[in-house]
GROMACS .gro file of C-alpha atoms in nm:
model
  350
    1UNK     CA    1  -6.539  -3.871  -1.626
    2UNK     CA    2  -6.284  -3.858  -1.908
    3UNK     CA    3  -6.436  -3.533  -2.026
    4UNK     CA    4  -6.399  -3.390  -1.675
    5UNK     CA    5  -6.027  -3.477  -1.660
    6UNK     CA    6  -5.968  -3.319  -1.998
    7UNK     CA    7  -6.141  -3.005  -1.882
    8UNK     CA    8  -5.928  -2.979  -1.565
    9UNK     CA    9  -5.609  -3.033  -1.762
   10UNK     CA   10  -5.709  -2.760  -2.005
   11UNK     CA   11  -5.778  -2.519  -1.717
   12UNK     CA   12  -5.437  -2.593  -1.556
   13UNK     CA   13  -5.263  -2.544  -1.891
   14UNK     CA   14  -5.439  -2.212  -1.947
   15UNK     CA   15  -5.351  -2.097  -1.592
   16UNK     CA   16  -4.985  -2.191  -1.633
   17UNK     CA   17  -4.972  -2.011  -1.966
   18UNK     CA   18  -5.136  -1.704  -1.820
   19UNK     CA   19  -4.894  -1.696  -1.522
   20UNK     CA   20  -4.594  -1.735  -1.751
   21UNK     CA   21  -4.720  -1.468  -1.985
   22UNK     CA   22  -4.770  -1.212  -1.709
   23UNK     CA   23  -4.447  -1.268  -1.506
   24UNK     CA   24  -4.080  -1.190  -1.565
   25UNK     CA   25  -3.783  -1.383  -1.424
   26UNK     CA   26  -3.426  -1.261  -1.378
   27UNK     CA   27  -3.157  -1.518  -1.301
   28UNK     CA   28  -2.781  -1.508  -1.266
   29UNK     CA   29  -2.478  -1.559  -1.048
   30UNK     CA   30  -2.302  -1.323  -0.805
   31UNK     CA   31  -1.926  -1.335  -0.746
   32UNK     CA   32  -1.653  -1.108  -0.609
   33UNK     CA   33  -1.342  -0.974  -0.784
   34UNK     CA   34  -1.157  -1.303  -0.729
   35UNK     CA   35  -1.438  -1.512  -0.875
   36UNK     CA   36  -1.561  -1.647  -0.540
   37UNK     CA   37  -1.937  -1.707  -0.517
   38UNK     CA   38  -2.116  -1.480  -0.269
   39UNK     CA   39  -2.402  -1.641  -0.076
   40UNK     CA   40  -2.664  -1.435   0.107
   41UNK     CA   41  -2.655  -1.133  -0.126
   42UNK     CA   42  -2.979  -0.931  -0.109
   43UNK     CA   43  -3.151  -0.882  -0.446
   44UNK     CA   44  -3.463  -0.666  -0.454
   45UNK     CA   45  -3.662  -0.436  -0.680
   46UNK     CA   46  -3.613  -0.074  -0.580
   47UNK     CA   47  -3.925   0.083  -0.432
   48UNK     CA   48  -4.098  -0.251  -0.368
   49UNK     CA   49  -4.092  -0.540  -0.121
   50UNK     CA   50  -4.008  -0.793  -0.392
   51UNK     CA   51  -3.673  -0.959  -0.333
   52UNK     CA   52  -3.468  -1.271  -0.280
   53UNK     CA   53  -3.116  -1.381  -0.176
   54UNK     CA   54  -2.842  -1.576  -0.348
   55UNK     CA   55  -2.781  -1.939  -0.252
   56UNK     CA   56  -2.456  -2.097  -0.131
   57UNK     CA   57  -2.330  -2.106  -0.490
   58UNK     CA   58  -2.406  -1.738  -0.551
   59UNK     CA   59  -2.698  -1.816  -0.783
   60UNK     CA   60  -3.025  -1.627  -0.765
   61UNK     CA   61  -3.367  -1.619  -0.930
   62UNK     CA   62  -3.606  -1.323  -0.898
   63UNK     CA   63  -3.963  -1.336  -1.031
   64UNK     CA   64  -4.173  -1.024  -1.088
   65UNK     CA   65  -4.543  -1.054  -1.162
   66UNK     CA   66  -4.741  -0.809  -1.373
   67UNK     CA   67  -4.863  -0.524  -1.158
   68UNK     CA   68  -4.586  -0.555  -0.902
   69UNK     CA   69  -4.391  -0.274  -1.066
   70UNK     CA   70  -4.535   0.056  -1.182
   71UNK     CA   71  -4.389   0.197  -1.498
   72UNK     CA   72  -4.214   0.054  -1.800
   73UNK     CA   73  -3.879  -0.015  -1.630
   74UNK     CA   74  -3.751  -0.132  -1.294
   75UNK     CA   75  -3.424  -0.114  -1.100
   76UNK     CA   76  -3.276  -0.427  -0.941
   77UNK     CA   77  -3.038  -0.365  -0.649
   78UNK     CA   78  -2.766  -0.611  -0.538
   79UNK     CA   79  -2.651  -0.541  -0.181
   80UNK     CA   80  -2.401  -0.721   0.045
   81UNK     CA   81  -2.213  -0.622   0.363
   82UNK     CA   82  -1.869  -0.462   0.298
   83UNK     CA   83  -1.934  -0.462  -0.079
   84UNK     CA   84  -2.044  -0.173  -0.301
   85UNK     CA   85  -2.411  -0.204  -0.393
   86UNK     CA   86  -2.488  -0.234  -0.764
   87UNK     CA   87  -2.796  -0.133  -0.960
   88UNK     CA   88  -2.932  -0.299  -1.273
   89UNK     CA   89  -3.209  -0.128  -1.473
   90UNK     CA   90  -3.418  -0.335  -1.711
   91UNK     CA   91  -3.750  -0.289  -1.898
   92UNK     CA   92  -4.061  -0.460  -1.764
   93UNK     CA   93  -4.125  -0.743  -2.012
   94UNK     CA   94  -4.378  -0.999  -1.885
   95UNK     CA   95  -4.310  -1.349  -2.005
   96UNK     CA   96  -3.937  -1.284  -2.056
   97UNK     CA   97  -3.658  -1.468  -1.867
   98UNK     CA   98  -3.343  -1.259  -1.841
   99UNK     CA   99  -2.993  -1.367  -1.731
  100UNK     CA  100  -2.772  -1.115  -1.552
  101UNK     CA  101  -2.446  -1.200  -1.370
  102UNK     CA  102  -2.298  -0.958  -1.114
  103UNK     CA  103  -1.944  -0.891  -0.986
  104UNK     CA  104  -1.949  -0.703  -0.654
  105UNK     CA  105  -1.652  -0.487  -0.552
  106UNK     CA  106  -1.526  -0.463  -0.194
  107UNK     CA  107  -1.591  -0.129  -0.022
  108UNK     CA  108  -1.279  -0.081   0.195
  109UNK     CA  109  -1.372   0.272   0.299
  110UNK     CA  110  -1.668   0.143   0.498
  111UNK     CA  111  -1.432  -0.020   0.746
  112UNK     CA  112  -1.290   0.320   0.841
  113UNK     CA  113  -1.632   0.451   0.942
  114UNK     CA  114  -1.716   0.189   1.206
  115UNK     CA  115  -1.556   0.071   1.529
  116UNK     CA  116  -1.608  -0.273   1.680
  117UNK     CA  117  -1.724  -0.232   2.040
  118UNK     CA  118  -1.790  -0.545   2.243
  119UNK     CA  119  -1.989  -0.777   2.022
  120UNK     CA  120  -2.138  -0.502   1.807
  121UNK     CA  121  -2.048  -0.228   1.562
  122UNK     CA  122  -2.103   0.143   1.612
  123UNK     CA  123  -2.035   0.450   1.402
  124UNK     CA  124  -1.697   0.604   1.470
  125UNK     CA  125  -1.860   0.940   1.541
  126UNK     CA  126  -2.066   0.782   1.821
  127UNK     CA  127  -1.767   0.644   2.014
  128UNK     CA  128  -1.517   0.926   1.971
  129UNK     CA  129  -1.539   1.014   2.341
  130UNK     CA  130  -1.515   0.651   2.451
  131UNK     CA  131  -1.194   0.564   2.265
  132UNK     CA  132  -0.865   0.755   2.265
  133UNK     CA  133  -0.569   0.671   2.043
  134UNK     CA  134  -0.213   0.792   2.091
  135UNK     CA  135  -0.005   0.807   1.775
  136UNK     CA  136   0.342   0.646   1.755
  137UNK     CA  137   0.506   0.983   1.691
  138UNK     CA  138   0.374   1.116   2.021
  139UNK     CA  139   0.512   0.813   2.206
  140UNK     CA  140   0.867   0.803   2.077
  141UNK     CA  141   0.942   1.175   2.106
  142UNK     CA  142   0.874   1.192   2.481
  143UNK     CA  143   1.161   1.148   2.730
  144UNK     CA  144   0.968   0.933   2.977
  145UNK     CA  145   1.082   0.651   3.203
  146UNK     CA  146   0.748   0.469   3.202
  147UNK     CA  147   0.500   0.417   2.921
  148UNK     CA  148   0.219   0.515   3.160
  149UNK     CA  149   0.353   0.871   3.146
  150UNK     CA  150   0.286   0.879   2.771
  151UNK     CA  151  -0.087   0.914   2.838
  152UNK     CA  152  -0.050   1.219   3.062
  153UNK     CA  153  -0.227   1.512   2.900
  154UNK     CA  154  -0.284   1.323   2.573
  155UNK     CA  155  -0.603   1.128   2.641
  156UNK     CA  156  -0.917   1.305   2.756
  157UNK     CA  157  -1.071   1.156   3.067
  158UNK     CA  158  -0.753   0.972   3.169
  159UNK     CA  159  -0.583   1.085   3.491
  160UNK     CA  160  -0.211   1.009   3.523
  161UNK     CA  161  -0.035   1.109   3.843
  162UNK     CA  162   0.283   1.041   4.039
  163UNK     CA  163   0.291   1.102   4.413
  164UNK     CA  164   0.649   1.219   4.472
  165UNK     CA  165   0.824   1.209   4.138
  166UNK     CA  166   1.097   0.981   4.274
  167UNK     CA  167   1.286   0.782   4.007
  168UNK     CA  168   1.114   0.450   3.935
  169UNK     CA  169   0.804   0.532   4.138
  170UNK     CA  170   0.482   0.372   4.017
  171UNK     CA  171   0.240   0.575   3.807
  172UNK     CA  172  -0.128   0.592   3.896
  173UNK     CA  173  -0.362   0.571   3.597
  174UNK     CA  174  -0.733   0.630   3.652
  175UNK     CA  175  -0.972   0.597   3.359
  176UNK     CA  176  -1.314   0.543   3.515
  177UNK     CA  177  -1.263   0.699   3.856
  178UNK     CA  178  -1.231   0.506   4.183
  179UNK     CA  179  -1.395   0.173   4.256
  180UNK     CA  180  -1.452  -0.031   4.569
  181UNK     CA  181  -1.344  -0.375   4.445
  182UNK     CA  182  -0.976  -0.471   4.425
  183UNK     CA  183  -0.748  -0.198   4.289
  184UNK     CA  184  -0.834   0.081   4.049
  185UNK     CA  185  -0.568   0.015   3.785
  186UNK     CA  186  -0.679  -0.039   3.425
  187UNK     CA  187  -0.631  -0.364   3.237
  188UNK     CA  188  -0.343  -0.365   2.989
  189UNK     CA  189  -0.362  -0.579   2.675
  190UNK     CA  190  -0.017  -0.618   2.519
  191UNK     CA  191  -0.040  -0.788   2.178
  192UNK     CA  192  -0.354  -0.965   2.295
  193UNK     CA  193  -0.211  -1.080   2.629
  194UNK     CA  194  -0.378  -0.934   2.942
  195UNK     CA  195  -0.152  -0.797   3.215
  196UNK     CA  196  -0.180  -0.554   3.506
  197UNK     CA  197   0.170  -0.402   3.489
  198UNK     CA  198   0.372  -0.291   3.190
  199UNK     CA  199   0.611  -0.047   3.358
  200UNK     CA  200   0.902  -0.288   3.376
  201UNK     CA  201   0.814  -0.485   3.063
  202UNK     CA  202   0.815  -0.239   2.778
  203UNK     CA  203   1.016   0.056   2.660
  204UNK     CA  204   0.838   0.345   2.490
  205UNK     CA  205   1.036   0.268   2.174
  206UNK     CA  206   0.868  -0.076   2.158
  207UNK     CA  207   0.517   0.062   2.118
  208UNK     CA  208   0.351   0.086   1.779
  209UNK     CA  209   0.012   0.212   1.899
  210UNK     CA  210  -0.181   0.270   2.219
  211UNK     CA  211  -0.562   0.268   2.236
  212UNK     CA  212  -0.762   0.348   2.549
  213UNK     CA  213  -1.114   0.207   2.594
  214UNK     CA  214  -1.298   0.421   2.847
  215UNK     CA  215  -1.663   0.314   2.835
  216UNK     CA  216  -1.838   0.009   2.978
  217UNK     CA  217  -1.860  -0.166   2.639
  218UNK     CA  218  -1.505  -0.294   2.690
  219UNK     CA  219  -1.642  -0.526   2.961
  220UNK     CA  220  -1.822  -0.719   2.687
  221UNK     CA  221  -1.482  -0.829   2.558
  222UNK     CA  222  -1.264  -0.860   2.870
  223UNK     CA  223  -1.520  -0.910   3.148
  224UNK     CA  224  -1.501  -0.770   3.500
  225UNK     CA  225  -1.128  -0.702   3.466
  226UNK     CA  226  -1.216  -0.416   3.233
  227UNK     CA  227  -1.416  -0.235   3.502
  228UNK     CA  228  -1.140   0.026   3.538
  229UNK     CA  229  -1.087   0.071   3.165
  230UNK     CA  230  -0.865  -0.103   2.912
  231UNK     CA  231  -0.538   0.009   2.751
  232UNK     CA  232  -0.457  -0.185   2.434
  233UNK     CA  233  -0.092  -0.176   2.332
  234UNK     CA  234   0.043  -0.304   2.001
  235UNK     CA  235   0.419  -0.349   1.987
  236UNK     CA  236   0.640  -0.305   1.684
  237UNK     CA  237   0.699  -0.605   1.458
  238UNK     CA  238   0.955  -0.689   1.194
  239UNK     CA  239   0.876  -0.628   0.829
  240UNK     CA  240   0.974  -0.813   0.516
  241UNK     CA  241   1.275  -0.671   0.339
  242UNK     CA  242   1.630  -0.585   0.429
  243UNK     CA  243   1.746  -0.613   0.787
  244UNK     CA  244   1.701  -0.278   0.963
  245UNK     CA  245   1.904  -0.139   1.250
  246UNK     CA  246   1.751   0.135   1.461
  247UNK     CA  247   1.927   0.316   1.745
  248UNK     CA  248   1.753   0.582   1.951
  249UNK     CA  249   1.896   0.770   2.245
  250UNK     CA  250   1.835   1.081   2.449
  251UNK     CA  251   1.992   1.243   2.750
  252UNK     CA  252   1.887   1.527   2.973
  253UNK     CA  253   1.930   1.696   3.309
  254UNK     CA  254   1.664   1.731   3.576
  255UNK     CA  255   1.673   1.983   3.857
  256UNK     CA  256   1.447   2.111   4.132
  257UNK     CA  257   1.233   2.420   4.108
  258UNK     CA  258   1.270   2.732   4.319
  259UNK     CA  259   1.340   2.651   4.685
  260UNK     CA  260   1.296   2.868   4.992
  261UNK     CA  261   1.632   3.041   5.062
  262UNK     CA  262   1.804   2.913   5.377
  263UNK     CA  263   1.950   3.139   5.649
  264UNK     CA  264   2.323   3.146   5.712
  265UNK     CA  265   2.459   3.123   6.068
  266UNK     CA  266   2.449   3.497   6.146
  267UNK     CA  267   2.096   3.532   6.012
  268UNK     CA  268   1.978   3.229   6.209
  269UNK     CA  269   2.126   3.360   6.539
  270UNK     CA  270   1.973   3.701   6.485
  271UNK     CA  271   1.624   3.563   6.414
  272UNK     CA  272   1.650   3.315   6.704
  273UNK     CA  273   1.746   3.587   6.952
  274UNK     CA  274   1.468   3.816   6.831
  275UNK     CA  275   1.214   3.534   6.870
  276UNK     CA  276   1.350   3.445   7.217
  277UNK     CA  277   1.325   3.806   7.332
  278UNK     CA  278   0.970   3.835   7.198
  279UNK     CA  279   0.873   3.519   7.391
  280UNK     CA  280   1.026   3.648   7.713
  281UNK     CA  281   1.319   3.406   7.697
  282UNK     CA  282   1.627   3.580   7.834
  283UNK     CA  283   1.870   3.309   7.718
  284UNK     CA  284   1.984   3.419   7.374
  285UNK     CA  285   2.262   3.242   7.187
  286UNK     CA  286   2.591   3.383   7.323
  287UNK     CA  287   2.852   3.512   7.084
  288UNK     CA  288   3.115   3.262   7.199
  289UNK     CA  289   2.907   2.973   7.056
  290UNK     CA  290   2.889   3.134   6.712
  291UNK     CA  291   3.219   2.981   6.584
  292UNK     CA  292   3.095   2.634   6.683
  293UNK     CA  293   2.786   2.652   6.460
  294UNK     CA  294   2.821   2.526   6.105
  295UNK     CA  295   2.736   2.748   5.814
  296UNK     CA  296   2.594   2.477   5.583
  297UNK     CA  297   2.319   2.513   5.322
  298UNK     CA  298   2.161   2.171   5.360
  299UNK     CA  299   1.939   2.209   5.052
  300UNK     CA  300   2.246   2.252   4.835
  301UNK     CA  301   2.402   1.949   5.000
  302UNK     CA  302   2.116   1.704   4.932
  303UNK     CA  303   2.000   1.830   4.591
  304UNK     CA  304   2.188   1.794   4.265
  305UNK     CA  305   2.135   1.828   3.889
  306UNK     CA  306   2.026   1.474   3.793
  307UNK     CA  307   2.127   1.314   3.463
  308UNK     CA  308   1.878   1.095   3.274
  309UNK     CA  309   1.985   0.885   2.976
  310UNK     CA  310   1.816   0.625   2.761
  311UNK     CA  311   1.946   0.394   2.485
  312UNK     CA  312   1.741   0.166   2.260
  313UNK     CA  313   1.874  -0.066   1.987
  314UNK     CA  314   1.639  -0.257   1.756
  315UNK     CA  315   1.716  -0.505   1.480
  316UNK     CA  316   1.430  -0.617   1.254
  317UNK     CA  317   1.369  -0.783   0.920
  318UNK     CA  318   1.213  -1.084   0.754
  319UNK     CA  319   1.072  -1.223   0.432
  320UNK     CA  320   0.733  -1.321   0.291
  321UNK     CA  321   0.698  -1.617   0.530
  322UNK     CA  322   0.826  -1.482   0.860
  323UNK     CA  323   0.966  -1.174   1.028
  324UNK     CA  324   1.164  -1.096   1.341
  325UNK     CA  325   1.244  -0.812   1.577
  326UNK     CA  326   1.507  -0.805   1.851
  327UNK     CA  327   1.535  -0.504   2.075
  328UNK     CA  328   1.708  -0.401   2.393
  329UNK     CA  329   1.710  -0.089   2.601
  330UNK     CA  330   1.894   0.066   2.895
  331UNK     CA  331   1.755   0.349   3.106
  332UNK     CA  332   1.928   0.527   3.394
  333UNK     CA  333   1.772   0.812   3.585
  334UNK     CA  334   1.942   0.991   3.871
  335UNK     CA  335   1.725   1.147   4.136
  336UNK     CA  336   1.762   1.513   4.222
  337UNK     CA  337   1.810   1.394   4.582
  338UNK     CA  338   2.133   1.208   4.657
  339UNK     CA  339   2.117   0.827   4.671
  340UNK     CA  340   1.793   0.807   4.471
  341UNK     CA  341   1.857   0.641   4.133
  342UNK     CA  342   1.663   0.419   3.895
  343UNK     CA  343   1.800   0.177   3.634
  344UNK     CA  344   1.609  -0.042   3.390
  345UNK     CA  345   1.739  -0.295   3.141
  346UNK     CA  346   1.489  -0.461   2.908
  347UNK     CA  347   1.515  -0.708   2.621
  348UNK     CA  348   1.240  -0.813   2.379
  349UNK     CA  349   1.209  -1.052   2.087
  350UNK     CA  350   0.926  -1.096   1.840
   0.00000   0.00000   0.00000
C-alpha cells in the first residue's frame, strides 16, 4: 500500500511539473490615469478565445497553455468601455510567469460618436433624422415673441404654425402629426422639469440649447407624455469668474402686405348704379345723396405700422463652488390692427 501511495504522489508531481513547464502566465494590475483600479477590463489573446477579466482591485491573471497560440509571439489586448484599447506583444515562453501592469487612457472622442436614446446607445449617424438641434446663435438672432417660433423652418419634420398672426396668439407645434388622445402639443423639458407650455415662461435670450426628439424612442424616457415628441431646452447658467452684465435689445416695425384697393365715394356710386341697372333695378343712388356719403378708406383707418421692441438684461457670475444668473426681459408688440397689443414681462433666477 505504501508503494502505491508513493507511486501516485510521483505521478501527480510529474503532471504538475509538466503542466507548469508547458504553460505561461501573465499577471498584473490595470489602473486609469488617476491611479484608480479598473475592474471588469477584458484581457484576451488576439486571434484566440483565451481571455479573462480584471477583479475589483484591477488585478488579473492570464494563463496560456502550449499549443493555444500559433507562432513564437502573441499579442495581449486590454479593452474597456470608454478607454483606449492597449496591445502588449510578448514571446511565447512556456513555463515563464510574466508581470505586466497597464494604464488605460480615457477615449473622450468616443462619446461624440454615440447618442443615448431611451435606455440604449445608438450611433449618431443612425439617429440624425430623429434628433434635431438648434444652435444658440440661431436662437438669439431671431426677433421672435415666442420661443416656439424659433423652430419654424429650422428643424426638419417639425411644423410650426400660427392661425392669425395676432400678437400673443398661441403657436401650434406638431412633431409627430395629429393624435386622437388629449392634445397634440409636444412635451417640453426645461432644465429637466417637464411642462406643457413655455411661451410665457422663457425669453429666447434665456435659452442655451434646444433639442427636438422626434422618434418613438423618447417614450422610453418620458412615457406616454412623449407621444407627440419632446423638446428639451437647456437654459443659460452663470459661470465662474467676474460678474458679467449682458444687455440685448431689438426694435422693429411690422406692417401688412398688399391689400385690395378700396373704392372712393364716386367710384362706389358708379359701380352700384351699373350693377343696379344690370339687375333691372331702376332705383339708382340719386345725386343729392352723394354729399351725405363718407369718403373713408376703412383699411387705412384700422391698419397701422406696428412697433415691436424687446429688452433683456442678464447678470451672471460665480466662483468654483457656486454660480448665479439673474435675468429679466420686457417685450411689447403692437398689432397692425388697432387695439391689438401684446406685452410680456419675465424674470428668471438660477
